[in-house]
CSV table of C-alpha atoms in Angstrom, one decimal:
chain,number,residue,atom,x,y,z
A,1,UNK,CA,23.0,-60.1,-3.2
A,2,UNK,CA,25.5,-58.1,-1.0
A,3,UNK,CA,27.9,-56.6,-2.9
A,4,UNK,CA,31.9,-57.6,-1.7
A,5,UNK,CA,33.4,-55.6,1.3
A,6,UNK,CA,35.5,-52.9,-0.2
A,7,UNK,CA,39.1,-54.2,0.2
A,8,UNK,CA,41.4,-52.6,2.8
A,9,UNK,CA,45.2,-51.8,2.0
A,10,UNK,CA,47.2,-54.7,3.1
A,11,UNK,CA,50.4,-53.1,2.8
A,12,UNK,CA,52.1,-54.2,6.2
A,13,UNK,CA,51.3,-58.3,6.2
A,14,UNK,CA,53.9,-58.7,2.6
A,15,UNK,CA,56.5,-56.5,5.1
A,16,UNK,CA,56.1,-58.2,8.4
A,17,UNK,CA,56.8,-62.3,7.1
A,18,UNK,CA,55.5,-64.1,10.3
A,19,UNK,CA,54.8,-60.8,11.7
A,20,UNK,CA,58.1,-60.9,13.1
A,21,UNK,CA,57.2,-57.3,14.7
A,22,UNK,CA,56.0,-58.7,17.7
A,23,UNK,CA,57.7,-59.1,20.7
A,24,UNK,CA,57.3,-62.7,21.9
A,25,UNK,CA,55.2,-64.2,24.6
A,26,UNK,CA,56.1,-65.0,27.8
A,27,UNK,CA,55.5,-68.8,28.6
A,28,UNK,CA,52.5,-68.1,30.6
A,29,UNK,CA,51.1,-66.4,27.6
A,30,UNK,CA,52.1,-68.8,25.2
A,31,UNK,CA,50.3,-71.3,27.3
A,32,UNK,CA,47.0,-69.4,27.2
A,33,UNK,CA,47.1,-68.8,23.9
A,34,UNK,CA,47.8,-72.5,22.9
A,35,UNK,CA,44.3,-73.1,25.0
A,36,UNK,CA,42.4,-70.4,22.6
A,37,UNK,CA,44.4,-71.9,19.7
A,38,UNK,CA,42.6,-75.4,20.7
A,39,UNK,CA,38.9,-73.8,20.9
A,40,UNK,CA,40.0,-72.3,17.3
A,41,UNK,CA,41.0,-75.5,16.1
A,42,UNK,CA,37.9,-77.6,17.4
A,43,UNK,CA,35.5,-74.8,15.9
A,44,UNK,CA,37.8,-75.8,12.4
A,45,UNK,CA,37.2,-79.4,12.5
A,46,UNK,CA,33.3,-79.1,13.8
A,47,UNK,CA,32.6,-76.5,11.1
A,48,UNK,CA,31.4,-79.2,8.9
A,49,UNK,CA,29.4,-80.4,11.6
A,50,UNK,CA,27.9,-76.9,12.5
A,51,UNK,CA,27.6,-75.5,9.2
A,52,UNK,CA,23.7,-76.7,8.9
A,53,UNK,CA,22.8,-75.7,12.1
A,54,UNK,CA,24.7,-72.1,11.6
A,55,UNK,CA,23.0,-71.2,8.3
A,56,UNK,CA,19.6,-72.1,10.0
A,57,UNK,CA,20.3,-69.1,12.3
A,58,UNK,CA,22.0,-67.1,10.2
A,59,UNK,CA,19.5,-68.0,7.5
A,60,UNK,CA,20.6,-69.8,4.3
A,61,UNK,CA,21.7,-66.6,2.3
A,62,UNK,CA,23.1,-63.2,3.6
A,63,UNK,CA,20.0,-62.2,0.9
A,64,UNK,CA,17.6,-63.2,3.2
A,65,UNK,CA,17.7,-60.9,6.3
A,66,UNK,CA,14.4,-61.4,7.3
A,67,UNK,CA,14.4,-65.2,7.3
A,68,UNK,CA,17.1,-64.7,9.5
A,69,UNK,CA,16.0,-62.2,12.2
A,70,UNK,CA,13.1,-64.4,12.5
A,71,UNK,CA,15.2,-67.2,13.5
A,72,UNK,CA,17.6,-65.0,15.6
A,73,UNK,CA,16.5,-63.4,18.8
A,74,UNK,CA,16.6,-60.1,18.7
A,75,UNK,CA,17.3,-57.8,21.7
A,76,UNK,CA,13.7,-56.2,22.0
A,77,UNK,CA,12.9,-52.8,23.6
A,78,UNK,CA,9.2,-52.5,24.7
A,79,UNK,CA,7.2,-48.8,24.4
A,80,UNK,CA,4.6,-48.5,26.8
A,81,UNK,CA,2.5,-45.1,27.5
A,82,UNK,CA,-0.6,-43.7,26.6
A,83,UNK,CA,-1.7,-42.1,23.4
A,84,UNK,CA,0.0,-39.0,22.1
A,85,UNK,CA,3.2,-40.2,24.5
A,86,UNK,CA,6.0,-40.1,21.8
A,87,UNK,CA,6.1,-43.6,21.5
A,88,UNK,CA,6.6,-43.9,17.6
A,89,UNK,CA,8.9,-40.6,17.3
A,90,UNK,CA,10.9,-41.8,20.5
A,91,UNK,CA,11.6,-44.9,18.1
A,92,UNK,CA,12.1,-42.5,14.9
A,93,UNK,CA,14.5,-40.3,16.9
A,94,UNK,CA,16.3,-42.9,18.4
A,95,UNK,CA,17.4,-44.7,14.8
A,96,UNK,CA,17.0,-41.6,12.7
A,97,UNK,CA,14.6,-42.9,10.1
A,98,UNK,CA,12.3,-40.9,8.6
A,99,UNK,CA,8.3,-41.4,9.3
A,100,UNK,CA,7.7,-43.5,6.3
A,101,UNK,CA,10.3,-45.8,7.2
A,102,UNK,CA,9.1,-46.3,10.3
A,103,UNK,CA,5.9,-45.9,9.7
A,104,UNK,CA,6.2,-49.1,6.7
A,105,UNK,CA,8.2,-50.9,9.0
A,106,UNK,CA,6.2,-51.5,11.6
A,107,UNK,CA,4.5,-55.3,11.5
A,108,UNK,CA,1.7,-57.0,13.9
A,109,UNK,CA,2.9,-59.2,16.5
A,110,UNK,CA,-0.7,-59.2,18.0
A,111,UNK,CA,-4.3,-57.8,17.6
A,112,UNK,CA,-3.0,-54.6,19.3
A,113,UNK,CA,0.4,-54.5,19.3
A,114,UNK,CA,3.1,-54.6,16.4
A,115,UNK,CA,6.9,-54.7,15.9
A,116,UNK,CA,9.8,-52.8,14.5
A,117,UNK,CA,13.3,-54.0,13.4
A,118,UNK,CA,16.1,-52.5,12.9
A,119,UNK,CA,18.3,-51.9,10.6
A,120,UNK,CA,15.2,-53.6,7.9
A,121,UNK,CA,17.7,-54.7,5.9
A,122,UNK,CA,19.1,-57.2,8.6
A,123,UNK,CA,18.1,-56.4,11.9
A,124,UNK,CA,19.9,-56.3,14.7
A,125,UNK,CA,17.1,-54.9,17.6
A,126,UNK,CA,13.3,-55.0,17.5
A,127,UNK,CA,10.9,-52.1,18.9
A,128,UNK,CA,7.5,-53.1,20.4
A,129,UNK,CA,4.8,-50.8,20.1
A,130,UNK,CA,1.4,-51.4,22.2
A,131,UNK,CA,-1.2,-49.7,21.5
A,132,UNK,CA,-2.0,-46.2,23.5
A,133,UNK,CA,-3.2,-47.3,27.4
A,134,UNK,CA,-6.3,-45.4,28.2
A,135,UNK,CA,-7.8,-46.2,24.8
A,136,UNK,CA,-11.9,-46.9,25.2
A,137,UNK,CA,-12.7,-50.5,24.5
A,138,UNK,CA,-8.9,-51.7,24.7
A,139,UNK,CA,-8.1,-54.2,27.2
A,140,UNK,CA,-4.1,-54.1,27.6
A,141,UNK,CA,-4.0,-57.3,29.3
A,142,UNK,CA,-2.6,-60.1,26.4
A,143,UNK,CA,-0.7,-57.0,25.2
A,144,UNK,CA,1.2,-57.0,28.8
A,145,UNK,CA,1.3,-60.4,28.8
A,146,UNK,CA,3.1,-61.3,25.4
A,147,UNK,CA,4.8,-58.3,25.7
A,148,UNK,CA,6.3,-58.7,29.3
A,149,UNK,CA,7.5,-62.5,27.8
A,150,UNK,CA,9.7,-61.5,24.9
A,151,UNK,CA,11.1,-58.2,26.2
A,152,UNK,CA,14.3,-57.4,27.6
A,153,UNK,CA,14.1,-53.9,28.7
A,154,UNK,CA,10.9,-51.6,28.9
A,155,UNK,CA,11.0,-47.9,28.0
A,156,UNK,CA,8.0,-46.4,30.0
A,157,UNK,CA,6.8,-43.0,28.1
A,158,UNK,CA,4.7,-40.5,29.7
A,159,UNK,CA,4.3,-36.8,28.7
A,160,UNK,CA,5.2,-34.0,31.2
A,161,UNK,CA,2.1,-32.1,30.1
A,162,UNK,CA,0.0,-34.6,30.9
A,163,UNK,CA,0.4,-35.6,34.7
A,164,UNK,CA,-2.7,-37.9,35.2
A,165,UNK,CA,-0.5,-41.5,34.7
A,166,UNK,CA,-2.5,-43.8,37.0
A,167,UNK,CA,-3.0,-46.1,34.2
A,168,UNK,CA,0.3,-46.3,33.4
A,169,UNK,CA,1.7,-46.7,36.6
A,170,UNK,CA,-0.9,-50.0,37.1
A,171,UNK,CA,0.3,-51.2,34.3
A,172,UNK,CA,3.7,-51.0,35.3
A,173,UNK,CA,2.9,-52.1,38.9
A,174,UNK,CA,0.9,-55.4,37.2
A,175,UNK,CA,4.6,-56.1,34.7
A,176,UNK,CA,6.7,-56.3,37.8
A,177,UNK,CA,4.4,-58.3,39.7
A,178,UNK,CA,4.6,-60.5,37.1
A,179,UNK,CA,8.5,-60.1,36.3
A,180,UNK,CA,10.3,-58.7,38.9
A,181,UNK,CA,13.3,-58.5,36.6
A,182,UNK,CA,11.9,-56.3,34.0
A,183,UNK,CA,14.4,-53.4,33.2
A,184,UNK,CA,12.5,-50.4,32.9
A,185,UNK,CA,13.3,-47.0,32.3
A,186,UNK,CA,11.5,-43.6,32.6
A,187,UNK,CA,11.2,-41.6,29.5
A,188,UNK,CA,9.8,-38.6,29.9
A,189,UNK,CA,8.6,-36.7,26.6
A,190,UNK,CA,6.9,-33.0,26.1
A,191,UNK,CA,9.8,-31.0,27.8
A,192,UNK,CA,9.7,-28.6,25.2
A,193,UNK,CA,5.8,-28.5,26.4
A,194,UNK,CA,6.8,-27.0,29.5
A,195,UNK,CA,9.0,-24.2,29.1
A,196,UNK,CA,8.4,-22.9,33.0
A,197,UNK,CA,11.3,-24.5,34.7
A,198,UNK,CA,10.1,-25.3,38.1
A,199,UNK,CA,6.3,-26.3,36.4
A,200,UNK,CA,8.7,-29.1,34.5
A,201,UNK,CA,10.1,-30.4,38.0
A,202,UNK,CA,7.0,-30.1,39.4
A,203,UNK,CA,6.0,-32.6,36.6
A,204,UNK,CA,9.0,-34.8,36.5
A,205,UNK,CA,8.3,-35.3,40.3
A,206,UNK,CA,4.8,-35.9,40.3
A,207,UNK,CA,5.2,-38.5,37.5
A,208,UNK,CA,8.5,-39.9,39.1
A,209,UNK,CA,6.9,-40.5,42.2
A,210,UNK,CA,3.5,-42.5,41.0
A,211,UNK,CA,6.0,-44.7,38.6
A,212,UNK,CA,8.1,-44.9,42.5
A,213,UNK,CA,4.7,-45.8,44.3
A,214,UNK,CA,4.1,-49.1,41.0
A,215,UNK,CA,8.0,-50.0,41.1
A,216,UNK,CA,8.4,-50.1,44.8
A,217,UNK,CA,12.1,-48.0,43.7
A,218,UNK,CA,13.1,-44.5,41.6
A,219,UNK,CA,13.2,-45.6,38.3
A,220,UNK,CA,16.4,-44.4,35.7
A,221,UNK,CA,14.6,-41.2,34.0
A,222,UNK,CA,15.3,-39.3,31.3
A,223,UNK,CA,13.3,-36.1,30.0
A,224,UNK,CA,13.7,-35.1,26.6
A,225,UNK,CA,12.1,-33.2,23.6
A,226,UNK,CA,10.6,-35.0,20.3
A,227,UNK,CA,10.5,-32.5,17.5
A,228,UNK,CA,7.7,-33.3,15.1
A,229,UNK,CA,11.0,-32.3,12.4
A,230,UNK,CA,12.7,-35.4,14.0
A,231,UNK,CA,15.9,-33.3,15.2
A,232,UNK,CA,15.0,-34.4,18.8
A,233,UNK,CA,16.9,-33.3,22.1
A,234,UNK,CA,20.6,-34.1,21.8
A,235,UNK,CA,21.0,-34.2,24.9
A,236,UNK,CA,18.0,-35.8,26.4
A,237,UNK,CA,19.0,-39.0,23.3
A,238,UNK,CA,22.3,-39.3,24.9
A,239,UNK,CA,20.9,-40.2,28.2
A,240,UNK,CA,18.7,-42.5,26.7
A,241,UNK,CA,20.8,-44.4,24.9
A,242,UNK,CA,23.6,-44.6,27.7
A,243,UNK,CA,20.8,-45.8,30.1
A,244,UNK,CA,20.0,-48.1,27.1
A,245,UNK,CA,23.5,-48.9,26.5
A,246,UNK,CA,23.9,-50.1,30.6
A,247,UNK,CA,20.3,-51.9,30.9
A,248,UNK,CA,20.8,-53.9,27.2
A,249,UNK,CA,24.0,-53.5,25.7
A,250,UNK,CA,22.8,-55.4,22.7
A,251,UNK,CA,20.8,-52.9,21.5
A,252,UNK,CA,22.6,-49.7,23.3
A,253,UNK,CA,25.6,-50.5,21.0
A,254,UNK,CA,23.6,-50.4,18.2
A,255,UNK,CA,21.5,-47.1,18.8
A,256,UNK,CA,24.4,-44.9,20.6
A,257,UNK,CA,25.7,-42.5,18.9
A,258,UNK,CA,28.6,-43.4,18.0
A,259,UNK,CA,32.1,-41.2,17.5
A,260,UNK,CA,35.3,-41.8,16.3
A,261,UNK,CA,38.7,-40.7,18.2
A,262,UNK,CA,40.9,-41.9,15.5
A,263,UNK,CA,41.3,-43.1,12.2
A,264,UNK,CA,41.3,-46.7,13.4
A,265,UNK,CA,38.0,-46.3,15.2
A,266,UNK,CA,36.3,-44.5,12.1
A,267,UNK,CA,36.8,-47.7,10.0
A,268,UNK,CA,35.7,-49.8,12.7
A,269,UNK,CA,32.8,-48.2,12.5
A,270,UNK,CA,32.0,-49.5,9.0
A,271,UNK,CA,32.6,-52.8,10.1
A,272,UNK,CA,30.8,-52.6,13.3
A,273,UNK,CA,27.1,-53.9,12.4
A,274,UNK,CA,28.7,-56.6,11.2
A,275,UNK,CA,30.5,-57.4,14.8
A,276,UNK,CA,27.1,-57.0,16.4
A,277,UNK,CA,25.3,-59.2,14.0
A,278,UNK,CA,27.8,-62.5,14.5
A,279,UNK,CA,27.6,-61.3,18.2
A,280,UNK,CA,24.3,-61.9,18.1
A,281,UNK,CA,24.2,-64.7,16.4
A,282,UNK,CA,26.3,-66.0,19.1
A,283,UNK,CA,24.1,-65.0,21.6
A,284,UNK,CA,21.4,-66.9,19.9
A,285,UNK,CA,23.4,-70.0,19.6
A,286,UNK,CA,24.6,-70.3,22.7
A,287,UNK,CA,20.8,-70.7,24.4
A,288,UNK,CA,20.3,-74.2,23.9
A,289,UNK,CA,22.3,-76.8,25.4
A,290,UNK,CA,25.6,-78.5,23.9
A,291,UNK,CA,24.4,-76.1,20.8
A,292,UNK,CA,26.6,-74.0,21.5
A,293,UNK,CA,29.7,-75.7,22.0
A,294,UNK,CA,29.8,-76.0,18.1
A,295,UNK,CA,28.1,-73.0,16.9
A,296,UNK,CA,29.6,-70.3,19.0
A,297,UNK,CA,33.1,-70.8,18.1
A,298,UNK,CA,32.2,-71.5,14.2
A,299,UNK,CA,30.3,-68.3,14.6
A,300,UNK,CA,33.5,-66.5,15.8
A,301,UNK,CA,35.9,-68.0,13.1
A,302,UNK,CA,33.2,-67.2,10.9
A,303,UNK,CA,33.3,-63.1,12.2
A,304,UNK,CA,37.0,-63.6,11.9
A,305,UNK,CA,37.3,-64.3,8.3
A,306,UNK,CA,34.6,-61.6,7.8
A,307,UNK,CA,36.7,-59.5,9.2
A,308,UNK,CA,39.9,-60.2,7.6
A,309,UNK,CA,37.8,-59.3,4.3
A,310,UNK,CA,36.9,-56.7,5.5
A,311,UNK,CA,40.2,-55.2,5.7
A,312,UNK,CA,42.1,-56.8,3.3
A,313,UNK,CA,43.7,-59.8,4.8
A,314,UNK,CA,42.8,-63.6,4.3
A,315,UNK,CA,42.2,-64.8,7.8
A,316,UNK,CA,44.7,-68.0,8.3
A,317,UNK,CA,46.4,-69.8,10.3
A,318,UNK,CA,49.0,-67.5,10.4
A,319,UNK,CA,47.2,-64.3,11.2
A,320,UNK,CA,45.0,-66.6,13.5
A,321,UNK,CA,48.3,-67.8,15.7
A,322,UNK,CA,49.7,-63.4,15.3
A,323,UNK,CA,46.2,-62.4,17.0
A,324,UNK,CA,46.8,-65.1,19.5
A,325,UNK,CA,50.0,-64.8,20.2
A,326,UNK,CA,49.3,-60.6,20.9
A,327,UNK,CA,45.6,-61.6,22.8
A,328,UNK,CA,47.9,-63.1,25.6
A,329,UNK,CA,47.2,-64.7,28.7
A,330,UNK,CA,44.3,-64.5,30.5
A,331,UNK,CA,41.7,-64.2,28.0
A,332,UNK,CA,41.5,-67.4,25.7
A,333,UNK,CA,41.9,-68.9,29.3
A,334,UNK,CA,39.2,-67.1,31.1
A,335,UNK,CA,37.1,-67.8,28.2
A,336,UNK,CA,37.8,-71.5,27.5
A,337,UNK,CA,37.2,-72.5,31.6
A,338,UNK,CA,34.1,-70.2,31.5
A,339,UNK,CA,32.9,-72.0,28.4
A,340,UNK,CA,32.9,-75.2,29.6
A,341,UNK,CA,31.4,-74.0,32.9
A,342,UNK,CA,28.4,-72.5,30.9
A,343,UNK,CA,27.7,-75.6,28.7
A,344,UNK,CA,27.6,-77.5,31.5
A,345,UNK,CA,25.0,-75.0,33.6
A,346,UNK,CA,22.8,-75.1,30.9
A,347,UNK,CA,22.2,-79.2,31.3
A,348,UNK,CA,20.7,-78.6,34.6
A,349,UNK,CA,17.2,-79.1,34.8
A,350,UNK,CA,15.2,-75.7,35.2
A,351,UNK,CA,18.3,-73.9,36.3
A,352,UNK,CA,20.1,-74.3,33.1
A,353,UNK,CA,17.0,-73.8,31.2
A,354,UNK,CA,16.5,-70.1,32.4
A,355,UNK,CA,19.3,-68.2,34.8
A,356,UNK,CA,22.4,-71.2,32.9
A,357,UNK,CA,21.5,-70.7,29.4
A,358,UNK,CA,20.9,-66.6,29.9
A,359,UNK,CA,23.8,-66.1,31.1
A,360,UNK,CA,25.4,-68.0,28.5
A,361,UNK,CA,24.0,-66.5,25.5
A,362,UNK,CA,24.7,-62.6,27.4
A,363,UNK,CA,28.6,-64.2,27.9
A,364,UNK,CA,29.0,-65.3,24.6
A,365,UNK,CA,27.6,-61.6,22.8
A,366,UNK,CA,30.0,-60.3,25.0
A,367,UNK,CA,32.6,-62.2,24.1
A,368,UNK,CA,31.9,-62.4,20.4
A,369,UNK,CA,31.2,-58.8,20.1
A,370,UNK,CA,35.1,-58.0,22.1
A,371,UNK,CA,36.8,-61.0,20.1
A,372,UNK,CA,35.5,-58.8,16.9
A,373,UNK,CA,36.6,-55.3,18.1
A,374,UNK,CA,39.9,-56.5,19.4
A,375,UNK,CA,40.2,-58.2,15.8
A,376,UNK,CA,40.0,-54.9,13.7
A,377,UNK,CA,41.7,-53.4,15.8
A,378,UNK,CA,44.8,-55.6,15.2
A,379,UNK,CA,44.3,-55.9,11.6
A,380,UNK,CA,43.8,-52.3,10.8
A,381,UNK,CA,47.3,-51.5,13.2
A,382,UNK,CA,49.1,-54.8,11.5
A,383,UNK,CA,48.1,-53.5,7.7
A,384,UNK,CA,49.8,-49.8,8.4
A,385,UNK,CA,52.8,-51.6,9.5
A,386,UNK,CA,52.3,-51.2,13.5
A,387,UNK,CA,50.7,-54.2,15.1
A,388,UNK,CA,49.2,-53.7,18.5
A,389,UNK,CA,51.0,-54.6,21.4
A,390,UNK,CA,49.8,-57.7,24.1
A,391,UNK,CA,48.7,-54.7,26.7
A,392,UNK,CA,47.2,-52.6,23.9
A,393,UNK,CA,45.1,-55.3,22.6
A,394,UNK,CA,44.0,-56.8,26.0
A,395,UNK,CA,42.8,-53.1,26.8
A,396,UNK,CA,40.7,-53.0,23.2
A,397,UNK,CA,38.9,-56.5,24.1
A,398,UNK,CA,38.3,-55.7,28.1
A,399,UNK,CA,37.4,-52.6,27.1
A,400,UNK,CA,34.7,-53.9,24.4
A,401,UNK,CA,33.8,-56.8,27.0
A,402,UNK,CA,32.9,-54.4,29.4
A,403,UNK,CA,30.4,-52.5,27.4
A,404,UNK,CA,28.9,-55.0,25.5
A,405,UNK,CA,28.4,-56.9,29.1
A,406,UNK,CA,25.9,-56.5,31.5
A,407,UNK,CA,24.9,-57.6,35.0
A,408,UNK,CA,24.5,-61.4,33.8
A,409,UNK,CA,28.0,-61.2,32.3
């Protein structure tokens, strides 16, 4: 069973009665956030209603991650290179686990080709791993194929020392043939192979420009060095996971490495796996029509009382109508039209069952995952006795929209 969150201080919520702190709305704001308050208080009534159909995604017990990432669809990042590439240690380096773990963690999704989630103890993103292209007797072709259906972005590995990517680059050619959407990014492994310099742009372009030839465009690249130690190239992982972090924000905000500017952020970081599993949960949800009009907003009240745990506070109505109150305008309108708009697109025959409910589910993670940030962010500044100001706030939620958003958003 999980143990409890570890209790926050709660010192400022018994000295600000009706967090009389804040400075109050204007009637414009007031009349947004009485519109959010409404999506709040429908999720409360249709709790009871959704509460079956939440615990099937969430899985009936928090001690039964794996139940539950079954259920859940996970943002999945596809390897694809020949032998040797760096595939496995690209996927070690970029979650720092050791080999064991990775090496036990991987499962079979098919005769050839197996899967990796992360974190195992609840996963929030899932590797796929095919086996090495080239390889006598192996026919990548129902690799490609289930692959190329249940992956969101594909991480193309080739090493610099070995030029000769034909194989590779048909592949790729025959993936965007088939999906033209396909996200893929050029990774680039062996630099510390090729100490010369100009050798190592000579190989970067002659590798860049066969992968240009199968695309039909320059592909995001980034060259970097796998220790077999596991330290990896700093620099070359930062540039991976920011082009990560802009192709699939789902799992980019869960592999960047993350920093913390402030006290306030610090903690957040404790708390953020947590965002980014009800996020996804969200996202998951929202795919299916009329679905999520009940789950997604019982999935964020849920986060919410999380969250309030978390720190130290009960979640109520009271705190509930403060964080409303400080959200202010625009966004609990924004999101309440947008909703409605989305629920609607995803009734539409073939349309809403591809580009309508898409969209929806990469709305609501947004959403879910910037309601959550701009939430701890609130409660940690209310419990030291300073809550957040409406233009502080808005900036914490756009700001956490914006990253956790991506072209579909």
């Amino acid at each position: 069973m999980r143990a409890a969150p570890r209790p926050f201080r709660r010192t400022a919520f018994a000295a600000l009665p009706n967090f009389s702190g804040i400075n109050p709305p204007a009637p414009d704001v007031v009349e947004s956030g009485r519109l959010l308050a409404k999506t709040v208080a429908k999720a409360e009534r249709t709790q009871r209603i959704g509460k079956g159909m939440l615990n099937r995604i969430l899985g009936s017990s928090k001690d039964s991650p794996s139940g539950a990432a079954e259920d859940r669809i996970l943002p999945v990042v596809w390897l694809l290179g020949k032998t040797g590439a760096g595939k496995s240690s690209l996927v070690r380096a970029l979650t720092e686990q050791s080999d064991a773990e990775i090496g036990n963690g991987f499962r079979p999704c098919t005769r050839t080709a197996r899967r990796y989630d992360f974190p195992p103890e609840e996963p929030l993103v899932r590797f796929l791993d095919t086996r090495g292209l080239g390889e006598a007797g192996y026919d990548p072709s129902e690799d490609l194929e289930t692959c190329r259906q249940s992956s969101h972005v594909l991480l193309l590995v080739c090493r610099l020392d070995d030029p000769v990517q034909g194989i590779v680059a048909d592949a790729l050619a025959e993936i965007l043939h088939q999906d033209k959407k396909m996200r893929v990014i050029l990774v680039l492994t062996g630099k510390d192979l090729v100490p010369d310099p100009e050798a190592r742009a000579r190989a970067v372009g002659m590798i860049a420009k066969q992968m240009k030839r199968a695309s039909g465009d320059d592909l995001p690249s980034v060259t970097i060095a796998l220790d077999p130690d596991g330290a990896g190239d700093v620099e070359g992982l930062e540039d991976l996971r920011q082009h990560l972090l802009d192709a699939l924000p789902a799992a980019g905000l869960l592999l960047e490495k993350s920093r913390a500017s402030d006290a306030e952020a610090l903690e957040f970081l404790k708390h953020k796996r947590c965002v980014l599993s009800y996020a996804g949960v969200a996202l998951t949800s929202d795919l299916a029509p009329v679905v999520g009009m009940v789950a997604v907003p019982a999935t964020q009240l849920k986060m919410l009382h999380e969250l309030g745990l978390r720190y130290g506070v009960k979640w109520d109505r009271r705190v509930g109508k403060a964080f409303l109150s400080t959200m202010g305008l625009g966004i609990g309108a924004r999101f309440a039209a947008s909703f409605g708009v989305r629920e609607l697109a995803k009734l539409i025959p073939a349309y809403g069952q591809t580009v309508g409910a898409a969209t929806a589910g990469a709305i609501s993670f947004a959403t879910t995952y910037a309601l959550g940030r701009a939430a701890a962010y609130f409660l940690y500044r209310s419990t030291h006795g300073s809550p957040p100001s409406e233009e502080e706030l808005r900036q914490i939620y756009q700001r956490a929209f914006k990253r956790s958003s991506d072209e579909a958003a």
